[in-house]
XYZ file of C-alpha atoms in Angstrom:
199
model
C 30.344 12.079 -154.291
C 26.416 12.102 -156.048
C 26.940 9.341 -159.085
C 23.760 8.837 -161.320
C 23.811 5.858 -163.352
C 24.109 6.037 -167.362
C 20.179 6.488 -168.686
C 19.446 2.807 -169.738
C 16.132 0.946 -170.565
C 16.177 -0.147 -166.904
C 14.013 0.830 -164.016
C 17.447 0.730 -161.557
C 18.909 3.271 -164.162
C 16.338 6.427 -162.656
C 18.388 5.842 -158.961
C 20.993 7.776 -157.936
C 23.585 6.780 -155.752
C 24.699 9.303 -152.990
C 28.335 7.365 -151.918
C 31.064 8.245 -148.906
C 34.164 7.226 -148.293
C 37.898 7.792 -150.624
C 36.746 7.807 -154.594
C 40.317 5.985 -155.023
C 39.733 3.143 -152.536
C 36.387 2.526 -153.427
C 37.293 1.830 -157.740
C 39.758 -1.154 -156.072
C 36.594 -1.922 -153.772
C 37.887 -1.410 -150.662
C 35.704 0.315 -148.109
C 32.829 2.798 -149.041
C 29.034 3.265 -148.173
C 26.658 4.608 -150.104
C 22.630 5.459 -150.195
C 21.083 4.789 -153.700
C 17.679 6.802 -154.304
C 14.858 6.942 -156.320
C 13.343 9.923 -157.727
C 11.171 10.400 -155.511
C 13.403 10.095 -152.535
C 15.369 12.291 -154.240
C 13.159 14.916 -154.140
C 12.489 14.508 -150.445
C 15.919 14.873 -149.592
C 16.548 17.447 -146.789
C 20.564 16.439 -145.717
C 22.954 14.137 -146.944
C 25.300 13.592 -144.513
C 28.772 11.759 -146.064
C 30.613 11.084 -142.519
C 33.157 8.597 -143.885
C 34.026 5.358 -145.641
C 32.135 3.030 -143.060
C 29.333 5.604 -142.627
C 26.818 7.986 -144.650
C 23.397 9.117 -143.950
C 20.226 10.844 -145.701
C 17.196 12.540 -143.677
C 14.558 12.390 -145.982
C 10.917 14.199 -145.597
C 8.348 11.697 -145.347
C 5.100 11.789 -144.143
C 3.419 8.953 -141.673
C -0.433 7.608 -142.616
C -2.411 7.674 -139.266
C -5.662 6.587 -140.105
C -7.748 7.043 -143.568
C -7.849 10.780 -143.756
C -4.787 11.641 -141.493
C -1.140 11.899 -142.086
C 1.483 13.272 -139.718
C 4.888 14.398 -141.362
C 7.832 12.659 -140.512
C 11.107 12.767 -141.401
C 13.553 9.424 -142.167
C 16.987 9.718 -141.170
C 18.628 6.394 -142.818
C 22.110 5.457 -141.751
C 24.407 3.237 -144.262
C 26.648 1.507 -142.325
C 30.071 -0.466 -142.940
C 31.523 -1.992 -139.760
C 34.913 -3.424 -139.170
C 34.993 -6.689 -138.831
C 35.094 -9.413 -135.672
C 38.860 -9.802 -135.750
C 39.960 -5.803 -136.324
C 40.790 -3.715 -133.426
C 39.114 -2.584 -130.377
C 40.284 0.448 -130.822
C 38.763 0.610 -134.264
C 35.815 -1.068 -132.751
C 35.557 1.909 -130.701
C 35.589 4.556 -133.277
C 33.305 3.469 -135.683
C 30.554 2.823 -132.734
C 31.462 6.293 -131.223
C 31.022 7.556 -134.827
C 27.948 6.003 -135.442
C 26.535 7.204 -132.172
C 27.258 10.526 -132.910
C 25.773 10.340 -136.104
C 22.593 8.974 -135.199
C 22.790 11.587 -132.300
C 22.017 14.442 -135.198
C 18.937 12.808 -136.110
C 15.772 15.190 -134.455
C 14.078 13.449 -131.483
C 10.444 13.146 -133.692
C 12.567 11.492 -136.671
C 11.991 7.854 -137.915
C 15.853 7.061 -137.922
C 16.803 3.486 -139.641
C 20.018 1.531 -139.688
C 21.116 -0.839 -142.025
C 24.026 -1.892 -143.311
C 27.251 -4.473 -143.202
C 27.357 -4.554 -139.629
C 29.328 -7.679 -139.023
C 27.703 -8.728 -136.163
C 26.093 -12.043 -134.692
C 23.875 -10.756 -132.191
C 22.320 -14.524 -130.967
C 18.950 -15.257 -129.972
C 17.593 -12.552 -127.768
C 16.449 -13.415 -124.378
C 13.235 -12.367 -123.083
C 14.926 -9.960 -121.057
C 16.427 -8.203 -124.681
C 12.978 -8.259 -126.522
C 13.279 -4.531 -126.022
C 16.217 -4.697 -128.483
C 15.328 -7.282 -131.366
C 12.989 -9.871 -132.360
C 13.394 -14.022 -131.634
C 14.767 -14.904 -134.572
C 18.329 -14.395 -134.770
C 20.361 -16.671 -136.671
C 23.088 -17.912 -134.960
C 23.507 -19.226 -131.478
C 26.031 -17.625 -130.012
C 26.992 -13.819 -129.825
C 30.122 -12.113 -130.674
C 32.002 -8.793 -129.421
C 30.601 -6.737 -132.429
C 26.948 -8.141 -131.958
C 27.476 -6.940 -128.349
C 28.358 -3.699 -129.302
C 25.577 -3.891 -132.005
C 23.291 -4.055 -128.980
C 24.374 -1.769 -126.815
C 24.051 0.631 -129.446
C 20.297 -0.245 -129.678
C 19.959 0.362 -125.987
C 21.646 3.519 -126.196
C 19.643 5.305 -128.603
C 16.311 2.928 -128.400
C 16.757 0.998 -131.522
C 14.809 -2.176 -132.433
C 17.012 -4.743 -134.485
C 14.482 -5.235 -137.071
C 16.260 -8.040 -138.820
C 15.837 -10.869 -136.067
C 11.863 -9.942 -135.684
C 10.818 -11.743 -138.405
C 10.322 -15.800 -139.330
C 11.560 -16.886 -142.296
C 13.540 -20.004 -143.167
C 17.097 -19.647 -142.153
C 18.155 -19.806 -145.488
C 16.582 -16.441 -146.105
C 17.690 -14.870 -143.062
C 21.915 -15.459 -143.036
C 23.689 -12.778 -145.442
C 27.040 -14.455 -145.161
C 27.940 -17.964 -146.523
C 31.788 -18.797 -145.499
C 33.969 -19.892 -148.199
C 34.372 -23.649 -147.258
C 31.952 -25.566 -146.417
C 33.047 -26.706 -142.430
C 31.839 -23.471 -141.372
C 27.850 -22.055 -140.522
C 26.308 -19.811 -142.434
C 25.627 -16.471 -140.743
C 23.945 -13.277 -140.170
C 25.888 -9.954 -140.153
C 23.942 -7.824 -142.137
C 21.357 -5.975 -140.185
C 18.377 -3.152 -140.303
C 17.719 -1.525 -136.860
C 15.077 1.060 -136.442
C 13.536 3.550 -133.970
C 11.574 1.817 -130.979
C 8.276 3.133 -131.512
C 8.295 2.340 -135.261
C 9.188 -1.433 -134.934
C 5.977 -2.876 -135.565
């Protein structure tokens, strides 16, 4: 499904949104990814890749600024992600990593290829011995099944988690806030991106 929005006053109203997953599930607001693009990433569009309603991806041309006077072309492949959450299934567990695997498995070996998404997973504070995988500043203290599974993923397919690199106050880092107040705040939205490009 390709939506644009309605032509408004608005620089958000030139995006369009590129969205996967069932049309009637997603107008109750259950389930559903989606990419939203500008015009320019429009136009560098090479695949759009609807997979399901926890997954969707885009490969977009792009080109990579070596130095002053050299550029190399690239191409993006960006993954929106939707995973289930800590207390589903293993067995649904299982599928939507296996899915997501194979997905980023169709990116080319010289793409850029970026995660992000709903992810629903804690991941911790890396060790030293994970600094391959993520940065130091993860949110929460301990780690749960999905951020295990979050991780392995990374290992798999040489991911860095991008979203625990960085220091910022922890206020700006969680992306969930429980509804009562006895519980922690938490992280479980998270942007993950090819090794090499993690800097």
């Amino acid at each position: 499904m390709h939506l644009r929005t309605p032509r408004m006053n608005s620089a958000l109203s030139h995006f369009s949104l590129r969205v996967s997953g069932d049309p009637e599930a997603m107008t109750r607001g259950l389930y559903g990814v989606g990419v939203a693009l500008s015009p320019r990433a429009e136009r560098a569009l090479l695949d759009w890749i609807p997979v399901n309603s926890r997954l969707c991806a885009v490969r977009l041309s792009s080109s990579i600024k070596l130095n002053a006077s050299r550029h190399k072309k690239r191409c993006l492949f960006v993954v929106s992600a939707y995973a289930p959450t800590e207390c589903s299934s293993d067995v649904e567990k299982d599928t939507f990593y296996r899915e997501l695997s194979g997905l980023i498995r169709q990116a080319k070996s010289t793409d850029i290829v970026i995660i992000a998404g709903d992810l629903n997973a804690q991941v911790g504070r890396l060790s030293s011995l994970e600094s391959h995988l993520g940065g130091r500043f993860g949110v929460d203290a301990r780690r749960t099944d999905n951020g295990d599974r979050l991780l392995q993923l990374c290992a798999d397919h040489e991911l860095f988690l991008a979203s625990t690199n960085f220091q910022h106050k922890r206020s700006h880092r969680v992306t969930w806030r429980p509804p009562t107040a006895n519980q922690p705040w938490t992280q479980l939205d998270h942007v993950a991106i090819s090794y090499r490009w993690r800097a």
